Tab-separated table of C-alpha atoms in Angstrom:
chain	number	residue	atom	x	y	z
A	1	MET	CA	0.000	0.000	0.000
A	2	LEU	CA	2.675	2.510	1.026
A	3	ALA	CA	4.760	1.758	-2.052
A	4	ALA	CA	1.915	3.170	-4.146
A	5	LEU	CA	1.775	6.403	-2.152
A	6	PRO	CA	2.092	9.343	-4.582
A	7	ILE	CA	5.002	11.710	-4.073
A	8	ALA	CA	3.647	14.684	-2.136
A	9	GLU	CA	4.962	18.127	-2.984
A	10	PRO	CA	6.069	20.043	0.120
A	11	ASP	CA	3.943	23.010	1.107
A	12	PRO	CA	5.699	26.005	-0.553
A	13	LEU	CA	5.042	28.327	2.398
A	14	TRP	CA	6.558	25.982	4.955
A	15	ALA	CA	9.443	25.229	2.607
A	16	LEU	CA	10.223	28.969	2.587
A	17	ILE	CA	10.023	29.057	6.379
A	18	SER	CA	12.487	26.172	6.530
A	19	SER	CA	14.873	27.999	4.164
A	20	PHE	CA	14.683	31.099	6.354
A	21	ARG	CA	15.575	29.119	9.462
A	22	GLN	CA	18.602	27.594	7.713
A	23	ASP	CA	19.796	30.998	6.429
A	24	ARG	CA	22.811	31.993	8.564
A	25	ARG	CA	22.691	35.705	7.754
A	26	THR	CA	22.109	37.769	10.881
A	27	ASP	CA	20.244	40.554	9.067
A	28	LYS	CA	17.680	38.348	7.305
A	29	ILE	CA	14.048	39.512	7.328
A	30	ASP	CA	11.100	37.109	7.653
A	31	LEU	CA	7.998	38.475	5.921
A	32	VAL	CA	6.534	35.030	5.205
A	33	VAL	CA	4.869	33.782	8.377
A	34	GLY	CA	1.419	35.311	8.785
A	35	VAL	CA	1.623	36.327	12.440
A	36	TYR	CA	1.625	39.675	14.211
A	37	ARG	CA	4.939	40.704	15.773
A	38	ASP	CA	5.614	43.524	18.216
A	39	ALA	CA	8.529	45.968	17.973
A	40	SER	CA	10.884	43.383	19.518
A	41	GLY	CA	9.993	40.768	16.909
A	42	GLN	CA	7.922	38.598	19.244
A	43	THR	CA	4.350	37.372	18.796
A	44	PRO	CA	3.042	38.433	22.196
A	45	VAL	CA	0.353	36.905	24.345
A	46	MET	CA	-2.172	39.658	25.032
A	47	ARG	CA	-2.452	40.784	28.636
A	48	ALA	CA	-6.200	40.223	28.401
A	49	VAL	CA	-5.554	36.634	27.331
A	50	GLN	CA	-3.098	36.089	30.182
A	51	ASP	CA	-5.662	37.410	32.634
A	52	ALA	CA	-8.361	35.131	31.210
A	53	GLU	CA	-6.038	32.114	31.403
A	54	ALA	CA	-5.216	32.866	35.028
A	55	ARG	CA	-8.897	32.996	35.916
A	56	LEU	CA	-9.563	29.763	34.035
A	57	ALA	CA	-6.704	28.022	35.831
A	58	SER	CA	-8.024	29.247	39.164
A	59	ALA	CA	-11.517	27.930	38.380
A	60	ALA	CA	-10.050	24.498	37.463
A	61	ALA	CA	-13.073	23.446	35.425
A	62	SER	CA	-13.470	19.809	34.438
A	63	LYS	CA	-11.661	18.543	31.342
A	64	SER	CA	-14.557	16.260	30.462
A	65	TYR	CA	-15.893	16.103	26.905
A	66	ARG	CA	-17.955	19.070	25.726
A	67	ALA	CA	-20.633	19.460	23.058
A	68	LEU	CA	-19.978	18.767	19.374
A	69	SER	CA	-20.796	22.426	18.642
A	70	GLY	CA	-18.193	23.566	21.149
A	71	ASN	CA	-18.421	26.234	23.818
A	72	PRO	CA	-21.896	27.865	23.700
A	73	ALA	CA	-20.732	31.136	25.283
A	74	PHE	CA	-17.993	31.366	22.671
A	75	ASN	CA	-20.455	30.669	19.848
A	76	ASP	CA	-22.818	33.338	21.116
A	77	GLY	CA	-19.994	35.861	21.501
A	78	MET	CA	-18.638	35.149	18.012
A	79	SER	CA	-22.032	35.554	16.389
A	80	ARG	CA	-22.443	38.976	18.024
A	81	LEU	CA	-18.900	40.029	17.179
A	82	LEU	CA	-19.471	39.160	13.525
A	83	LEU	CA	-23.038	40.373	13.021
A	84	GLY	CA	-23.316	43.120	15.625
A	85	GLU	CA	-25.497	43.498	18.697
A	86	GLY	CA	-29.191	43.451	17.847
A	87	ALA	CA	-28.703	42.358	14.238
A	88	GLU	CA	-31.762	40.749	12.646
A	89	ALA	CA	-29.576	37.957	11.264
A	90	LEU	CA	-28.752	36.794	14.808
A	91	ASN	CA	-32.218	35.243	14.884
A	92	ARG	CA	-31.573	33.048	11.841
A	93	GLN	CA	-27.964	31.925	12.242
A	94	CYS	CA	-26.271	28.809	13.539
A	95	THR	CA	-22.695	29.149	14.810
A	96	ILE	CA	-20.453	26.301	15.921
A	97	GLN	CA	-16.918	26.345	17.286
A	98	THR	CA	-14.273	24.859	14.985
A	99	VAL	CA	-10.586	23.959	14.989
A	100	GLY	CA	-9.374	27.384	13.907
A	101	GLY	CA	-10.490	29.350	10.880
A	102	THR	CA	-9.054	26.627	8.650
A	103	GLY	CA	-11.316	24.089	10.342
A	104	ALA	CA	-14.282	26.395	9.785
A	105	LEU	CA	-13.497	26.587	6.076
A	106	ARG	CA	-13.240	22.799	5.804
A	107	ILE	CA	-16.465	22.194	7.766
A	108	LEU	CA	-18.306	24.638	5.509
A	109	ALA	CA	-16.730	23.062	2.414
A	110	ASP	CA	-18.036	19.660	3.536
A	111	PHE	CA	-21.410	21.280	4.266
A	112	ILE	CA	-21.572	22.706	0.729
A	113	ALA	CA	-20.510	19.373	-0.758
A	114	LEU	CA	-23.335	17.685	1.138
A	115	VAL	CA	-26.166	20.094	0.382
A	116	SER	CA	-25.066	21.330	-3.062
A	117	PRO	CA	-22.358	19.047	-4.496
A	118	HIS	CA	-22.502	20.569	-7.985
A	119	ALA	CA	-21.899	24.133	-6.792
A	120	THR	CA	-18.727	25.802	-8.027
A	121	ILE	CA	-16.615	27.740	-5.546
A	122	TRP	CA	-15.492	31.082	-6.993
A	123	ASN	CA	-12.195	32.084	-5.408
A	124	THR	CA	-10.327	35.383	-5.701
A	125	ASN	CA	-7.237	35.474	-7.881
A	126	PRO	CA	-4.847	36.070	-6.249
A	127	GLY	CA	-6.226	34.473	-3.111
A	128	TYR	CA	-5.312	32.852	0.169
A	129	VAL	CA	-3.042	29.941	-0.683
A	130	ASN	CA	-5.083	27.391	1.303
A	131	HIS	CA	-8.581	28.253	0.049
A	132	ARG	CA	-8.419	26.186	-3.127
A	133	PRO	CA	-6.871	23.062	-1.508
A	134	ILE	CA	-9.494	23.071	1.235
A	135	MET	CA	-12.357	23.316	-1.243
A	136	THR	CA	-10.987	20.721	-3.664
A	137	ALA	CA	-10.262	18.338	-0.772
A	138	ALA	CA	-14.003	18.411	-0.076
A	139	GLY	CA	-14.649	17.423	-3.700
A	140	LEU	CA	-15.779	20.853	-4.885
A	141	ALA	CA	-14.968	22.488	-8.217
A	142	VAL	CA	-13.099	25.803	-7.923
A	143	ARG	CA	-12.857	28.652	-10.417
A	144	ALA	CA	-11.164	32.025	-10.084
A	145	PHE	CA	-12.247	35.633	-10.462
A	146	ARG	CA	-9.905	38.596	-10.581
A	147	TRP	CA	-9.229	40.602	-7.426
A	148	GLN	CA	-7.168	43.588	-8.480
A	149	GLU	CA	-6.946	47.347	-8.183
A	150	ASN	CA	-7.554	50.261	-10.498
A	151	GLU	CA	-7.377	53.985	-9.773
A	152	ALA	CA	-10.624	53.838	-7.762
A	153	GLY	CA	-9.654	50.837	-5.617
A	154	LEU	CA	-11.066	47.359	-6.173
A	155	ASP	CA	-11.641	46.767	-9.897
A	156	LEU	CA	-15.311	45.888	-9.622
A	157	ASP	CA	-15.733	45.633	-13.399
A	158	ALA	CA	-13.271	42.718	-13.463
A	159	VAL	CA	-15.140	40.997	-10.631
A	160	VAL	CA	-18.494	41.433	-12.362
A	161	ALA	CA	-17.115	40.242	-15.710
A	162	ASP	CA	-15.594	37.068	-14.269
A	163	LEU	CA	-18.591	36.220	-12.085
A	164	GLY	CA	-20.804	36.625	-15.146
A	165	GLU	CA	-20.176	32.918	-15.736
A	166	ALA	CA	-21.276	31.916	-12.228
A	167	ARG	CA	-24.538	29.983	-12.003
A	168	GLN	CA	-27.334	30.235	-9.485
A	169	GLY	CA	-26.327	28.322	-6.360
A	170	ASP	CA	-22.596	28.779	-6.878
A	171	VAL	CA	-20.556	29.997	-3.897
A	172	VAL	CA	-18.423	33.165	-3.933
A	173	LEU	CA	-15.537	33.014	-1.440
A	174	LEU	CA	-14.805	36.531	-0.198
A	175	HIS	CA	-12.412	37.918	2.418
A	176	GLY	CA	-14.448	39.966	4.895
A	177	CYS	CA	-11.560	42.397	5.441
A	178	CYS	CA	-7.783	42.652	4.992
A	179	HIS	CA	-7.689	40.552	1.827
A	180	ASN	CA	-4.915	37.954	1.881
A	181	PRO	CA	-2.593	38.378	0.002
A	182	THR	CA	-3.352	41.713	-1.684
A	183	GLY	CA	-4.628	43.972	1.105
A	184	ILE	CA	-7.278	45.216	-1.357
A	185	ASP	CA	-10.547	45.801	0.497
A	186	PRO	CA	-13.828	47.037	-1.014
A	187	THR	CA	-15.268	50.339	0.146
A	188	PRO	CA	-18.700	50.141	1.841
A	189	GLU	CA	-20.286	51.129	-1.471
A	190	ARG	CA	-18.486	48.338	-3.331
A	191	TRP	CA	-19.550	45.876	-0.627
A	192	ARG	CA	-23.144	46.895	-1.328
A	193	LEU	CA	-22.613	46.336	-5.048
A	194	LEU	CA	-21.044	42.922	-4.431
A	195	ALA	CA	-24.012	41.941	-2.251
A	196	LYS	CA	-26.423	43.076	-4.961
A	197	LEU	CA	-24.497	41.040	-7.526
A	198	CYS	CA	-24.813	37.907	-5.392
A	199	LYS	CA	-28.488	38.557	-4.709
A	200	ASP	CA	-29.354	39.203	-8.364
A	201	LYS	CA	-27.516	36.096	-9.597
A	202	GLY	CA	-28.571	33.794	-6.750
A	203	LEU	CA	-24.987	33.270	-5.539
A	204	ILE	CA	-24.133	32.201	-1.992
A	205	PRO	CA	-21.382	34.233	-0.291
A	206	LEU	CA	-18.858	32.416	1.888
A	207	ILE	CA	-17.069	35.132	3.837
A	208	ASP	CA	-13.733	34.387	5.474
A	209	MET	CA	-13.255	36.649	8.516
A	210	ALA	CA	-9.683	35.886	9.533
A	211	TYR	CA	-8.466	39.416	10.357
A	212	GLN	CA	-11.358	41.334	11.900
A	213	GLY	CA	-9.890	44.267	13.805
A	214	PHE	CA	-6.678	44.604	11.775
A	215	GLY	CA	-8.083	46.760	8.964
A	216	ASP	CA	-10.050	49.833	10.007
A	217	GLY	CA	-11.298	48.583	13.382
A	218	ILE	CA	-13.300	45.746	14.940
A	219	GLU	CA	-16.688	47.184	13.932
A	220	GLU	CA	-15.607	48.797	10.678
A	221	ASP	CA	-14.099	45.547	9.387
A	222	ALA	CA	-17.477	43.796	9.696
A	223	VAL	CA	-19.364	46.277	7.469
A	224	GLY	CA	-19.242	44.070	4.376
A	225	LEU	CA	-20.305	40.888	6.148
A	226	ARG	CA	-23.134	42.662	7.952
A	227	HIS	CA	-24.472	44.093	4.716
A	228	PHE	CA	-24.505	40.619	3.141
A	229	ALA	CA	-26.289	39.246	6.211
A	230	GLN	CA	-28.876	42.012	5.992
A	231	GLU	CA	-29.548	41.703	2.262
A	232	LEU	CA	-29.247	37.978	1.516
A	233	ASP	CA	-31.184	34.979	2.777
A	234	THR	CA	-28.209	32.620	2.955
A	235	VAL	CA	-24.648	33.509	3.985
A	236	LEU	CA	-21.777	31.262	5.136
A	237	VAL	CA	-19.043	32.625	7.425
A	238	ALA	CA	-15.691	31.225	8.558
A	239	ALA	CA	-14.044	33.154	11.389
A	240	SER	CA	-10.764	32.933	13.278
A	241	CYS	CA	-9.461	34.157	16.642
A	242	SER	CA	-5.824	33.547	15.675
A	243	LYS	CA	-5.021	37.132	14.716
A	244	ASN	CA	-7.367	39.372	16.685
A	245	MET	CA	-6.902	37.481	19.959
A	246	GLY	CA	-3.451	36.052	19.257
A	247	LEU	CA	-4.745	32.505	19.816
A	248	TYR	CA	-2.764	31.035	16.914
A	249	CYS	CA	-1.813	27.649	18.343
A	250	GLU	CA	-5.034	27.308	20.356
A	251	ARG	CA	-6.847	26.747	17.024
A	252	THR	CA	-9.981	28.722	17.875
A	253	GLY	CA	-12.499	29.496	15.146
A	254	ALA	CA	-16.159	29.404	14.206
A	255	ALA	CA	-18.368	28.383	11.302
A	256	MET	CA	-21.653	30.215	10.815
A	257	VAL	CA	-24.604	29.489	8.553
A	258	ILE	CA	-27.176	32.260	8.130
A	259	ALA	CA	-30.435	30.782	6.865
A	260	PRO	CA	-33.567	32.320	5.322
A	261	ASP	CA	-35.764	30.775	8.024
A	262	ARG	CA	-34.962	30.068	11.695
A	263	ASP	CA	-36.990	26.850	11.428
A	264	LEU	CA	-34.062	25.427	9.428
A	265	LEU	CA	-31.509	26.040	12.180
A	266	ALA	CA	-31.981	22.816	14.150
A	267	ASN	CA	-31.298	20.674	11.079
A	268	ILE	CA	-28.375	22.901	10.051
A	269	ARG	CA	-26.798	22.452	13.482
A	270	ALA	CA	-27.351	18.683	13.409
A	271	THR	CA	-25.753	18.527	9.953
A	272	LEU	CA	-22.716	20.590	10.985
A	273	GLU	CA	-22.289	18.435	14.096
A	274	ARG	CA	-22.454	15.288	11.990
A	275	ILE	CA	-19.631	16.682	9.842
A	276	THR	CA	-17.469	17.597	12.833
A	277	ARG	CA	-18.139	14.196	14.424
A	278	ALA	CA	-16.662	12.488	11.371
A	279	ASN	CA	-13.662	14.855	11.329
A	280	TYR	CA	-12.470	15.609	14.854
A	281	SER	CA	-15.559	14.985	17.007
A	282	MET	CA	-15.413	18.208	19.047
A	283	PRO	CA	-13.121	21.248	19.079
A	284	PRO	CA	-10.611	22.029	21.869
A	285	GLU	CA	-12.019	23.956	24.809
A	286	HIS	CA	-9.164	26.124	26.049
A	287	GLY	CA	-9.022	28.790	23.325
A	288	ALA	CA	-12.802	29.090	23.205
A	289	ALA	CA	-12.958	29.478	26.993
A	290	ILE	CA	-10.394	32.296	26.775
A	291	ALA	CA	-12.377	34.026	24.022
A	292	ALA	CA	-15.614	33.674	25.980
A	293	ARG	CA	-13.945	35.460	28.916
A	294	LEU	CA	-12.808	38.259	26.612
A	295	PHE	CA	-16.343	38.683	25.313
A	296	GLU	CA	-17.580	39.104	28.896
A	297	ASN	CA	-15.216	42.030	29.553
A	298	PRO	CA	-13.843	43.162	26.192
A	299	GLY	CA	-12.276	46.490	27.179
A	300	MET	CA	-8.651	45.434	27.694
A	301	TRP	CA	-8.708	43.051	24.719
A	302	LEU	CA	-10.136	45.616	22.298
A	303	ALA	CA	-7.648	48.264	23.451
A	304	GLU	CA	-4.730	45.877	22.850
A	305	LEU	CA	-6.119	44.879	19.455
A	306	GLU	CA	-6.503	48.513	18.446
A	307	ALA	CA	-2.906	49.215	19.469
A	308	SER	CA	-1.740	46.311	17.286
A	309	ARG	CA	-3.853	47.543	14.374
A	310	ARG	CA	-2.404	51.025	14.639
A	311	ARG	CA	1.133	49.666	14.786
A	312	VAL	CA	0.631	47.687	11.561
A	313	ALA	CA	-0.862	50.759	9.860
A	314	GLU	CA	2.122	52.847	10.976
A	315	ILE	CA	4.587	50.269	9.631
A	316	ARG	CA	2.715	50.207	6.320
A	317	SER	CA	2.781	54.000	6.091
A	318	GLY	CA	6.418	54.119	7.145
A	319	LEU	CA	7.430	51.619	4.466
A	320	ALA	CA	5.574	53.610	1.812
A	321	ASP	CA	7.348	56.775	2.984
A	322	ALA	CA	10.722	55.029	2.899
A	323	LEU	CA	10.067	53.733	-0.609
A	324	ALA	CA	9.163	57.212	-1.799
A	325	GLY	CA	12.231	58.644	-0.067
A	326	CYS	CA	14.696	56.242	-1.668
A	327	GLY	CA	13.331	56.733	-5.171
A	328	ALA	CA	11.554	53.409	-5.587
A	329	PRO	CA	9.030	53.220	-8.461
A	330	GLU	CA	5.636	54.830	-7.842
A	331	LYS	CA	3.931	51.422	-8.212
A	332	PHE	CA	5.028	50.573	-4.665
A	333	GLN	CA	2.747	53.253	-3.254
A	334	VAL	CA	-0.167	50.810	-3.496
A	335	LEU	CA	1.143	49.601	-0.130
A	336	ARG	CA	-0.051	52.837	1.448
A	337	ARG	CA	-3.751	52.349	0.734
A	338	GLN	CA	-4.000	48.586	1.249
A	339	LYS	CA	-5.348	47.157	4.500
A	340	GLY	CA	-4.341	44.639	7.118
A	341	MET	CA	-1.348	42.417	7.679
A	342	PHE	CA	-0.521	41.532	4.073
A	343	SER	CA	0.311	43.185	0.780
A	344	LEU	CA	1.253	41.866	-2.621
A	345	LEU	CA	4.433	43.471	-3.926
A	346	PRO	CA	4.469	44.447	-7.627
A	347	LEU	CA	7.338	42.009	-8.229
A	348	ASP	CA	7.521	38.740	-10.132
A	349	GLN	CA	9.016	35.450	-8.978
A	350	ARG	CA	12.497	36.202	-10.319
A	351	GLN	CA	12.595	39.494	-8.420
A	352	MET	CA	11.320	37.821	-5.243
A	353	ASN	CA	14.055	35.198	-5.599
A	354	ARG	CA	16.679	37.928	-5.897
A	355	LEU	CA	15.201	39.716	-2.894
A	356	ARG	CA	15.751	36.542	-0.893
A	357	GLU	CA	19.131	35.527	-2.315
A	358	ASP	CA	20.846	38.932	-2.438
A	359	PHE	CA	19.203	40.775	0.448
A	360	GLY	CA	17.959	38.071	2.836
A	361	VAL	CA	14.373	39.301	2.557
A	362	TYR	CA	11.887	36.429	2.569
A	363	GLY	CA	8.440	36.798	0.984
A	364	THR	CA	6.381	34.326	-1.014
A	365	ALA	CA	7.056	33.640	-4.686
A	366	ASN	CA	3.980	35.595	-5.765
A	367	GLY	CA	5.128	38.702	-3.880
A	368	ARG	CA	3.132	38.471	-0.659
A	369	ILE	CA	4.743	40.013	2.395
A	370	ASN	CA	3.540	40.165	5.981
A	371	ILE	CA	3.593	43.866	6.900
A	372	ALA	CA	2.900	42.880	10.520
A	373	GLY	CA	6.161	40.921	10.572
A	374	LEU	CA	8.338	43.917	9.634
A	375	LEU	CA	10.378	45.424	12.455
A	376	PRO	CA	10.886	49.212	12.575
A	377	ARG	CA	14.664	48.817	12.323
A	378	ASP	CA	14.286	46.955	9.006
A	379	VAL	CA	11.978	49.388	7.184
A	380	GLU	CA	14.693	51.465	5.491
A	381	ARG	CA	16.726	48.399	4.498
A	382	LEU	CA	13.667	46.715	3.013
A	383	ALA	CA	12.817	49.843	1.028
A	384	ASP	CA	16.367	49.986	-0.378
A	385	ALA	CA	16.213	46.303	-1.295
A	386	LEU	CA	12.875	46.709	-3.053
A	387	ARG	CA	14.198	49.690	-5.010
A	388	ALA	CA	17.299	47.752	-6.023
A	389	VAL	CA	15.367	44.668	-7.124
A	390	SER	CA	12.735	46.616	-9.049
A	391	SER	CA	15.271	48.759	-10.925
A	392	SER	CA	17.985	46.159	-11.525
A	393	PRO	CA	19.474	46.745	-15.017
A	394	SER	CA	20.142	43.030	-15.474
A	395	PHE	CA	16.514	42.254	-14.735
A	396	VAL	CA	15.291	44.972	-17.089
A	397	ARG	CA	17.447	43.581	-19.903
A	398	ALA	CA	16.163	40.053	-19.245
A	399	ALA	CA	12.563	41.259	-19.232
A	400	LYS	CA	13.034	43.056	-22.566
A	401	ALA	CA	14.688	39.989	-24.088
A	402	SER	CA	11.856	37.691	-22.995
A	403	ALA	CA	9.309	40.140	-24.433
């Protein structure tokens, strides 16, 4: 049996991480791993999380099995965080705890495959590297639609043109905020137009909320999702607490199904629980218990999250300033208006390879960098490296020759 095992290609992201660790240069810069880092280069545990953990340890609750849907206080808190207090959609949604945001995506993919196996998943291009594998692993067909900028922001005409081929019942996978990898977020008006497009064509939105709080703010980042929930009968949501609570390795997430009728919710919950039972039975309790404590008294947590958001925005602005100051091409100024932890550099794979080999700067092959991983001391050096790579005479000659 094992002799017939196909050769598995290594995950390109983790291969890059391995190369970074083996790089002996002391001035290397890691912009690959998608985690928040403070000014010292550490991924901190929030003080609010530490306080919640101390209280949980003091309470010494039983470690007995919990419900298949996970922690009910966590599920209730997540639904309100996503949809807003008093939202009409709260009355027609089912939320279950999952093993991180990735687990939420896979549970919803299995849910789609069960209830609508012939639906096509429409995924942004470029998009989060793991979206397509998760959907195809569930047996779903995946097609791409362009997610790019023009002078006005998101190129909505390209989105509309590509989704013109989508059929009623197809699923459109959208990033609720802080698009990974581009940082291109719709304005509130464009969110309304995207919702109208889905409603008019009978498309089901699946909104991935992995970075709520890292764009414009915890409430502002939910504007698009909340408009979809208000205007459409059916919406799917995958959410993560990895970034906005720093619970990366606790694997704390949620899957939500918003239905047209609350009478459907009991069967939706039973179906989601059947899927989790066949995957991992029930999710881990610790991260959800922490999050539930934060929801009870959110002040310290939200203040820490806002400080992190502002720091990332300042790094982004500082990098754009440094690029302008060192004479880098104007195309790099897209970094200034993009949102969240990630941006997609206007560089091709050969330039990204040179950035890594000659300057010790690690980003992904398609140009994605983690702005939140950039330390203040490295901003000027990164800007100089980007200018050098983008204006390299040898590269320009090679590009002309290939043309």
